[in-house]
Amino acid sequence: MKASVTKGLGQGFVVEEVELADPIGHEVRVQVKASGLCHSDLSVATFIGGEFPVVLGHEVAGVVTGTGPEVTQVTVGDHVVGSLIQYCGACVNCLGGRTYICLRPESTLRTPGQAPRISWNGAPVAQGMGLGGFAQEALIHENQLAVVPDEMPWAPAALIGCGVLTGAGAVLRSADVRQGESVVVIGAGGVGMNAVSGARIAGAETIVVTDIEDGKLDRAKAFGATHVVNSRTTDPVEAVRAITGGGADHVFDFVGVRPVTAQGMRMLGKGGGLYLIGVGGNDAGVDVSAMAALSGSQKVQGVYMGSSNLKRDIPFYASMYLQGRMNLDALVSKEIALDGIDAGYDSLKDGTTARVVITDFS
């Protein structure tokens, strides 16, 4: 099959002919129909590093074409969406419903003594996050897949597995936003727009989005923001406190730059929560005054993958989309071919581009 292989740091994405093994155990063979370009994969390819060569791509949607002998959750012909949440289903966290912080995520992968799922010129190729969606086909553990309705379009379906789970999940699962509450979204990128969608589903009365680009703020209005604030030209803390009447119930930081996160802390009202999702630098974080947090009964919480249960939440968001209650189409700014990943990531530098999705694997 064809796959886009990253051979080392800074070496980009190159289409090669690779070999995909037959499924064993709980593995599912998926014909990839759409694969989103997420910044996390670019970070691995450019400065984080890891195992090389590797097939990256963790926003995957496709059709099941084969299953291992132990698979029970999907069948051939099912339309599925993959997620980077890897869980065993048997540890104390999984049994408690917190699959997103499984204690044995490696159980979804082949052991070192088994043949690799992907090989190139006879040598093993790593599979990014257990998915490897930058390819015509992928071999994925059934725990990382959720079935969606056949009528769900491929490009928006692929985005559910990461950006939607993270953004909407932060609001609906991590924060459990309630009807009538106030929400602030810092950062009007694609994931932030999913948080806006989540806030609308939750019934938030006030949804404020802050960013430094007017184009992104215009997009936020289209997604359902009740107020937008350009933090380059306006003090965002003063603006939020004025809009909310003293401070917000929930602030979601999708930027992860220390001064911006500090602003998010100051936007909180009594009893409010600051949720840390974005990591924009090595020093990302926030200094918390214990006295202020105690007197205001405020909290700071890190959020991974929107505290999601992929088997429950991926079908839920697909249903919201099909009912017209969640805007995913506007997130798909561009559809590209498998050999256009480098250019696709370049286009994401443009603030008007929300998401780029591979839909041509020929």
Short mmCIF file of C-alpha atoms in Angstrom, two decimals:
data_model
loop_
_atom_site.label_atom_id
_atom_site.label_comp_id
_atom_site.label_asym_id
_atom_site.label_seq_id
_atom_site.Cartn_x
_atom_site.Cartn_y
_atom_site.Cartn_z
CA MET A 1 0.00 0.00 0.00
CA LYS A 2 0.97 3.65 -0.21
CA ALA A 3 1.82 5.47 2.99
CA SER A 4 3.37 8.81 3.85
CA VAL A 5 6.52 7.93 5.76
CA THR A 6 8.42 10.32 8.04
CA LYS A 7 12.03 9.13 8.09
CA GLY A 8 13.51 11.51 10.65
CA LEU A 9 13.18 14.90 12.32
CA GLY A 10 12.57 17.63 9.79
CA GLN A 11 12.53 15.23 6.84
CA GLY A 12 8.89 15.84 5.97
CA PHE A 13 6.31 13.39 4.69
CA VAL A 14 7.25 11.18 1.74
CA VAL A 15 4.92 8.70 0.02
CA GLU A 16 6.41 5.21 -0.17
CA GLU A 17 5.23 1.67 -0.92
CA VAL A 18 5.04 -0.21 2.39
CA GLU A 19 3.73 -3.58 3.56
CA LEU A 20 0.78 -3.91 5.95
CA ALA A 21 0.50 -7.15 7.92
CA ASP A 22 -2.65 -9.24 8.22
CA PRO A 23 -4.75 -8.56 11.34
CA ILE A 24 -4.22 -10.72 14.41
CA GLY A 25 -5.93 -10.81 17.78
CA HIS A 26 -8.07 -7.68 18.28
CA GLU A 27 -6.69 -5.87 15.22
CA VAL A 28 -8.91 -4.34 12.54
CA ARG A 29 -7.86 -3.57 8.97
CA VAL A 30 -9.29 -0.24 7.81
CA GLN A 31 -9.37 1.23 4.33
CA VAL A 32 -8.67 4.88 5.11
CA LYS A 33 -11.13 7.31 3.54
CA ALA A 34 -10.11 10.51 5.35
CA SER A 35 -7.21 11.54 7.58
CA GLY A 36 -6.92 14.96 9.21
CA LEU A 37 -3.75 16.98 9.59
CA CYS A 38 -3.30 17.74 13.29
CA HIS A 39 -0.45 19.85 14.67
CA SER A 40 0.49 17.04 17.06
CA ASP A 41 1.74 14.92 14.15
CA LEU A 42 3.69 17.86 12.75
CA SER A 43 5.29 18.38 16.16
CA VAL A 44 6.43 14.74 16.25
CA ALA A 45 7.87 15.07 12.75
CA THR A 46 9.67 18.37 13.32
CA PHE A 47 10.91 18.66 16.93
CA ILE A 48 9.49 16.14 19.41
CA GLY A 49 10.77 13.04 17.67
CA GLY A 50 10.30 9.39 18.56
CA GLU A 51 10.65 6.20 16.58
CA PHE A 52 11.63 6.61 12.92
CA PRO A 53 10.68 5.78 10.26
CA VAL A 54 7.03 6.25 11.20
CA VAL A 55 3.62 6.57 9.59
CA LEU A 56 1.81 9.34 11.43
CA GLY A 57 -1.81 10.52 11.20
CA HIS A 58 -4.23 10.11 14.08
CA GLU A 59 -7.49 11.61 12.79
CA VAL A 60 -8.74 8.61 10.81
CA ALA A 61 -12.03 7.55 9.27
CA GLY A 62 -12.60 4.58 7.00
CA VAL A 63 -14.23 1.24 6.23
CA VAL A 64 -13.45 -2.03 7.98
CA THR A 65 -12.09 -4.53 5.44
CA GLY A 66 -10.79 -7.25 7.73
CA THR A 67 -10.64 -8.34 11.37
CA GLY A 68 -8.50 -10.48 13.61
CA PRO A 69 -9.99 -13.63 15.18
CA GLU A 70 -10.63 -11.99 18.56
CA VAL A 71 -12.46 -8.88 17.30
CA THR A 72 -16.01 -8.53 18.65
CA GLN A 73 -16.84 -4.82 18.43
CA VAL A 74 -16.78 -4.17 14.67
CA THR A 75 -17.49 -6.13 11.51
CA VAL A 76 -16.40 -5.93 7.88
CA GLY A 77 -18.19 -3.07 6.14
CA ASP A 78 -18.59 -0.91 9.26
CA HIS A 79 -17.74 2.77 8.95
CA VAL A 80 -15.35 3.66 11.77
CA VAL A 81 -13.51 6.60 13.27
CA GLY A 82 -10.19 6.11 15.06
CA SER A 83 -8.89 7.86 18.14
CA LEU A 84 -5.46 8.14 19.73
CA ILE A 85 -7.01 7.12 23.08
CA GLN A 86 -5.42 3.72 23.70
CA TYR A 87 -6.98 1.69 26.49
CA CYS A 88 -6.85 -1.87 27.79
CA GLY A 89 -10.40 -2.06 29.18
CA ALA A 90 -9.27 -3.97 32.28
CA CYS A 91 -7.25 -1.63 34.53
CA VAL A 92 -8.79 0.26 37.44
CA ASN A 93 -9.10 3.48 35.43
CA CYS A 94 -10.79 1.77 32.48
CA LEU A 95 -13.17 -0.11 34.76
CA GLY A 96 -14.00 3.23 36.37
CA GLY A 97 -14.93 4.72 33.00
CA ARG A 98 -11.74 6.77 32.60
CA THR A 99 -10.37 5.05 29.53
CA TYR A 100 -8.57 8.26 28.49
CA ILE A 101 -6.08 7.69 31.33
CA CYS A 102 -5.67 3.92 30.94
CA LEU A 103 -2.76 2.47 32.90
CA ARG A 104 -1.82 -0.02 30.15
CA PRO A 105 -2.30 1.73 26.80
CA GLU A 106 0.48 -0.36 25.27
CA SER A 107 -1.88 -3.35 25.33
CA THR A 108 -3.39 -2.04 22.08
CA LEU A 109 -0.08 -2.59 20.27
CA ARG A 110 1.86 -5.62 19.13
CA THR A 111 4.53 -6.89 21.50
CA PRO A 112 8.24 -6.57 20.60
CA GLY A 113 8.40 -10.28 19.75
CA GLN A 114 5.63 -10.05 17.14
CA ALA A 115 6.07 -9.01 13.52
CA PRO A 116 5.51 -5.26 12.93
CA ARG A 117 2.20 -4.03 11.60
CA ILE A 118 3.99 -1.93 8.97
CA SER A 119 7.28 -2.65 7.22
CA TRP A 120 9.27 -0.88 4.52
CA ASN A 121 12.04 -2.57 2.56
CA GLY A 122 11.93 -5.40 5.08
CA ALA A 123 12.45 -3.13 8.11
CA PRO A 124 9.84 -2.19 10.76
CA VAL A 125 7.99 1.11 10.51
CA ALA A 126 6.50 2.67 13.63
CA GLN A 127 2.80 3.44 13.72
CA GLY A 128 1.98 6.85 15.17
CA MET A 129 -0.30 6.60 18.22
CA GLY A 130 -1.44 3.13 17.22
CA LEU A 131 -3.20 4.52 14.14
CA GLY A 132 -0.93 5.48 11.22
CA GLY A 133 -3.66 7.19 9.23
CA PHE A 134 -1.43 8.85 6.63
CA ALA A 135 -1.82 5.73 4.47
CA GLN A 136 -4.22 3.91 2.20
CA GLU A 137 -4.87 1.34 4.93
CA ALA A 138 -4.31 1.01 8.67
CA LEU A 139 -4.18 -1.84 11.17
CA ILE A 140 -5.78 -0.66 14.42
CA HIS A 141 -6.80 -2.30 17.71
CA GLU A 142 -10.58 -2.43 17.99
CA ASN A 143 -10.45 -0.45 21.26
CA GLN A 144 -9.27 2.57 19.27
CA LEU A 145 -12.22 2.48 16.86
CA ALA A 146 -15.85 3.55 17.12
CA VAL A 147 -18.60 2.79 14.62
CA VAL A 148 -20.45 5.75 13.05
CA PRO A 149 -23.51 5.83 10.78
CA ASP A 150 -22.88 5.12 7.10
CA GLU A 151 -24.35 8.50 6.14
CA MET A 152 -21.63 10.36 8.07
CA PRO A 153 -19.34 12.11 5.50
CA TRP A 154 -15.72 11.06 5.66
CA ALA A 155 -13.88 14.37 6.08
CA PRO A 156 -15.83 15.67 9.10
CA ALA A 157 -15.92 12.14 10.53
CA ALA A 158 -12.12 12.03 10.68
CA LEU A 159 -12.00 15.22 12.75
CA ILE A 160 -14.14 13.71 15.49
CA GLY A 161 -11.37 11.37 16.65
CA CYS A 162 -9.11 14.11 17.99
CA GLY A 163 -10.14 17.75 17.56
CA VAL A 164 -13.81 17.21 18.36
CA LEU A 165 -13.20 14.84 21.26
CA THR A 166 -10.70 17.31 22.70
CA GLY A 167 -12.59 20.58 22.19
CA ALA A 168 -16.20 19.57 22.76
CA GLY A 169 -15.16 16.98 25.33
CA ALA A 170 -13.36 19.59 27.43
CA VAL A 171 -16.68 21.42 27.77
CA LEU A 172 -19.11 18.52 28.02
CA ARG A 173 -17.04 15.87 29.82
CA SER A 174 -14.13 17.53 31.67
CA ALA A 175 -15.97 20.65 32.85
CA ASP A 176 -19.54 19.32 32.68
CA VAL A 177 -20.81 22.77 31.68
CA ARG A 178 -24.42 23.28 32.70
CA GLN A 179 -27.30 25.16 31.14
CA GLY A 180 -27.09 28.91 31.73
CA GLU A 181 -23.39 28.99 32.65
CA SER A 182 -20.72 31.19 31.09
CA VAL A 183 -17.86 29.84 28.98
CA VAL A 184 -14.68 31.51 27.72
CA VAL A 185 -12.68 29.91 24.91
CA ILE A 186 -9.13 31.24 24.57
CA GLY A 187 -7.90 30.52 21.05
CA ALA A 188 -10.20 30.41 18.04
CA GLY A 189 -8.57 27.57 16.14
CA GLY A 190 -10.29 24.41 15.03
CA VAL A 191 -10.24 22.74 18.45
CA GLY A 192 -11.53 25.92 20.07
CA MET A 193 -14.44 25.97 17.65
CA ASN A 194 -15.38 22.49 18.81
CA ALA A 195 -15.45 23.86 22.34
CA VAL A 196 -17.89 26.51 21.15
CA SER A 197 -20.04 23.77 19.64
CA GLY A 198 -19.86 21.85 22.91
CA ALA A 199 -20.91 24.94 24.86
CA ARG A 200 -23.93 25.35 22.62
CA ILE A 201 -24.94 21.72 23.10
CA ALA A 202 -24.53 22.17 26.87
CA GLY A 203 -26.83 25.19 26.86
CA ALA A 204 -24.27 27.78 27.98
CA GLU A 205 -25.84 31.23 28.07
CA THR A 206 -22.66 33.21 27.43
CA ILE A 207 -19.90 31.97 25.11
CA VAL A 208 -16.94 34.35 24.81
CA VAL A 209 -14.08 33.66 22.39
CA THR A 210 -10.78 35.52 22.56
CA ASP A 211 -8.07 35.57 19.88
CA ILE A 212 -5.68 37.99 18.21
CA GLU A 213 -7.01 37.51 14.66
CA ASP A 214 -10.26 39.09 13.53
CA GLY A 215 -10.78 36.44 10.84
CA LYS A 216 -10.81 33.70 13.44
CA LEU A 217 -13.15 35.72 15.63
CA ASP A 218 -15.56 36.11 12.72
CA ARG A 219 -15.52 32.34 12.35
CA ALA A 220 -16.22 32.00 16.07
CA LYS A 221 -19.39 34.08 15.66
CA ALA A 222 -20.54 31.74 12.90
CA PHE A 223 -20.00 28.77 15.23
CA GLY A 224 -22.15 30.33 17.94
CA ALA A 225 -20.01 32.60 20.10
CA THR A 226 -22.18 35.20 21.81
CA HIS A 227 -19.23 37.57 22.25
CA VAL A 228 -15.76 37.85 20.72
CA VAL A 229 -12.74 39.77 22.01
CA ASN A 230 -9.60 40.67 20.09
CA SER A 231 -7.00 40.34 22.83
CA ARG A 232 -4.43 42.24 20.77
CA THR A 233 -6.47 45.43 20.88
CA THR A 234 -8.57 44.93 24.03
CA ASP A 235 -7.73 43.83 27.57
CA PRO A 236 -9.36 40.38 27.50
CA VAL A 237 -9.61 40.08 31.29
CA GLU A 238 -11.50 43.33 31.67
CA ALA A 239 -13.70 42.48 28.69
CA VAL A 240 -14.62 39.02 30.00
CA ARG A 241 -15.32 40.25 33.51
CA ALA A 242 -17.57 42.98 32.08
CA ILE A 243 -19.42 40.57 29.78
CA THR A 244 -19.95 37.94 32.48
CA GLY A 245 -20.72 40.33 35.31
CA GLY A 246 -17.72 39.55 37.48
CA GLY A 247 -16.03 36.49 36.00
CA ALA A 248 -16.69 33.33 34.02
CA ASP A 249 -17.81 29.93 35.24
CA HIS A 250 -15.45 28.10 32.88
CA VAL A 251 -12.35 29.22 30.97
CA PHE A 252 -10.75 26.89 28.40
CA ASP A 253 -7.18 27.68 27.35
CA PHE A 254 -6.37 26.24 23.92
CA VAL A 255 -3.23 28.40 23.51
CA GLY A 256 -0.97 27.28 26.35
CA VAL A 257 1.32 30.31 26.48
CA ARG A 258 2.10 31.33 30.05
CA PRO A 259 0.97 35.01 29.96
CA VAL A 260 -2.27 34.01 28.19
CA THR A 261 -2.97 31.25 30.71
CA ALA A 262 -2.45 33.78 33.51
CA GLN A 263 -5.11 35.96 31.89
CA GLY A 264 -7.44 32.97 31.87
CA MET A 265 -6.98 32.58 35.61
CA ARG A 266 -7.94 36.21 36.16
CA MET A 267 -11.08 35.79 34.04
CA LEU A 268 -12.59 33.32 36.52
CA GLY A 269 -15.52 34.18 38.73
CA LYS A 270 -16.14 32.62 42.13
CA GLY A 271 -16.40 28.86 41.86
CA GLY A 272 -14.95 28.97 38.34
CA GLY A 273 -12.61 26.52 36.68
CA LEU A 274 -9.64 27.01 34.34
CA TYR A 275 -9.05 24.09 31.96
CA LEU A 276 -5.62 23.66 30.35
CA ILE A 277 -5.73 22.02 26.92
CA GLY A 278 -3.20 23.76 24.68
CA VAL A 279 0.57 23.58 25.16
CA GLY A 280 2.14 26.40 23.20
CA GLY A 281 5.61 26.30 24.75
CA ASN A 282 7.95 24.42 27.05
CA ASP A 283 7.11 26.78 29.93
CA ALA A 284 3.34 26.44 29.53
CA GLY A 285 1.54 26.64 32.87
CA VAL A 286 0.16 29.06 35.43
CA ASP A 287 1.07 30.29 38.89
CA VAL A 288 -1.82 29.84 41.29
CA SER A 289 -2.32 31.89 44.43
CA ALA A 290 -3.55 29.43 47.04
CA MET A 291 -5.31 32.23 48.94
CA ALA A 292 -7.13 33.49 45.84
CA ALA A 293 -8.09 29.97 44.75
CA LEU A 294 -9.33 29.12 48.24
CA SER A 295 -11.32 32.30 48.76
CA GLY A 296 -12.86 32.04 45.30
CA SER A 297 -13.25 28.23 45.41
CA GLN A 298 -11.58 28.06 42.00
CA LYS A 299 -9.82 25.16 40.32
CA VAL A 300 -7.25 24.50 37.62
CA GLN A 301 -7.52 21.23 35.70
CA GLY A 302 -5.45 19.67 32.96
CA VAL A 303 -7.51 18.10 30.18
CA TYR A 304 -6.41 15.19 27.99
CA MET A 305 -8.57 14.25 25.01
CA GLY A 306 -11.59 15.95 26.55
CA SER A 307 -11.88 13.24 29.24
CA SER A 308 -13.60 11.24 26.51
CA ASN A 309 -14.85 7.70 26.23
CA LEU A 310 -14.39 7.20 22.50
CA LYS A 311 -16.93 4.37 22.19
CA ARG A 312 -19.63 6.63 23.63
CA ASP A 313 -18.55 10.06 22.45
CA ILE A 314 -17.57 9.54 18.80
CA PRO A 315 -21.04 8.19 17.88
CA PHE A 316 -22.60 10.99 19.96
CA TYR A 317 -20.82 13.75 18.05
CA ALA A 318 -21.62 12.05 14.75
CA SER A 319 -25.28 12.08 15.80
CA MET A 320 -25.08 15.76 16.74
CA TYR A 321 -23.62 16.50 13.30
CA LEU A 322 -26.27 14.51 11.44
CA GLN A 323 -29.01 16.29 13.41
CA GLY A 324 -27.58 19.67 12.39
CA ARG A 325 -26.62 20.47 15.97
CA MET A 326 -22.84 20.48 15.47
CA ASN A 327 -20.93 22.36 12.78
CA LEU A 328 -18.13 20.21 11.41
CA ASP A 329 -18.33 21.09 7.71
CA ALA A 330 -16.95 24.58 8.31
CA LEU A 331 -13.88 23.03 9.96
CA VAL A 332 -12.85 21.29 6.73
CA SER A 333 -11.08 24.14 4.97
CA LYS A 334 -9.22 22.06 2.39
CA GLU A 335 -9.14 18.48 1.10
CA ILE A 336 -5.82 17.20 -0.25
CA ALA A 337 -4.08 14.11 -1.63
CA LEU A 338 -1.73 11.84 0.33
CA ASP A 339 1.34 13.39 -1.30
CA GLY A 340 0.32 16.92 -0.26
CA ILE A 341 0.87 16.73 3.49
CA ASP A 342 3.84 19.12 3.67
CA ALA A 343 1.95 21.78 1.69
CA GLY A 344 -1.14 21.06 3.74
CA TYR A 345 0.67 21.85 6.97
CA ASP A 346 2.04 25.03 5.41
CA SER A 347 -1.52 26.14 4.65
CA LEU A 348 -2.46 25.73 8.31
CA LYS A 349 -0.21 28.70 9.09
CA ASP A 350 -2.91 30.84 7.51
CA GLY A 351 -5.35 31.88 10.22
CA THR A 352 -8.30 31.39 7.89
CA THR A 353 -7.57 27.66 7.52
CA ALA A 354 -9.23 25.58 10.25
CA ARG A 355 -8.43 22.00 9.23
CA VAL A 356 -6.91 20.18 6.25
CA VAL A 357 -8.04 16.63 5.52
CA ILE A 358 -6.56 13.98 3.21
CA THR A 359 -9.35 12.42 1.15
CA ASP A 360 -7.41 11.32 -1.97
CA PHE A 361 -5.25 8.24 -1.34
CA SER A 362 -4.71 7.20 -4.95
#
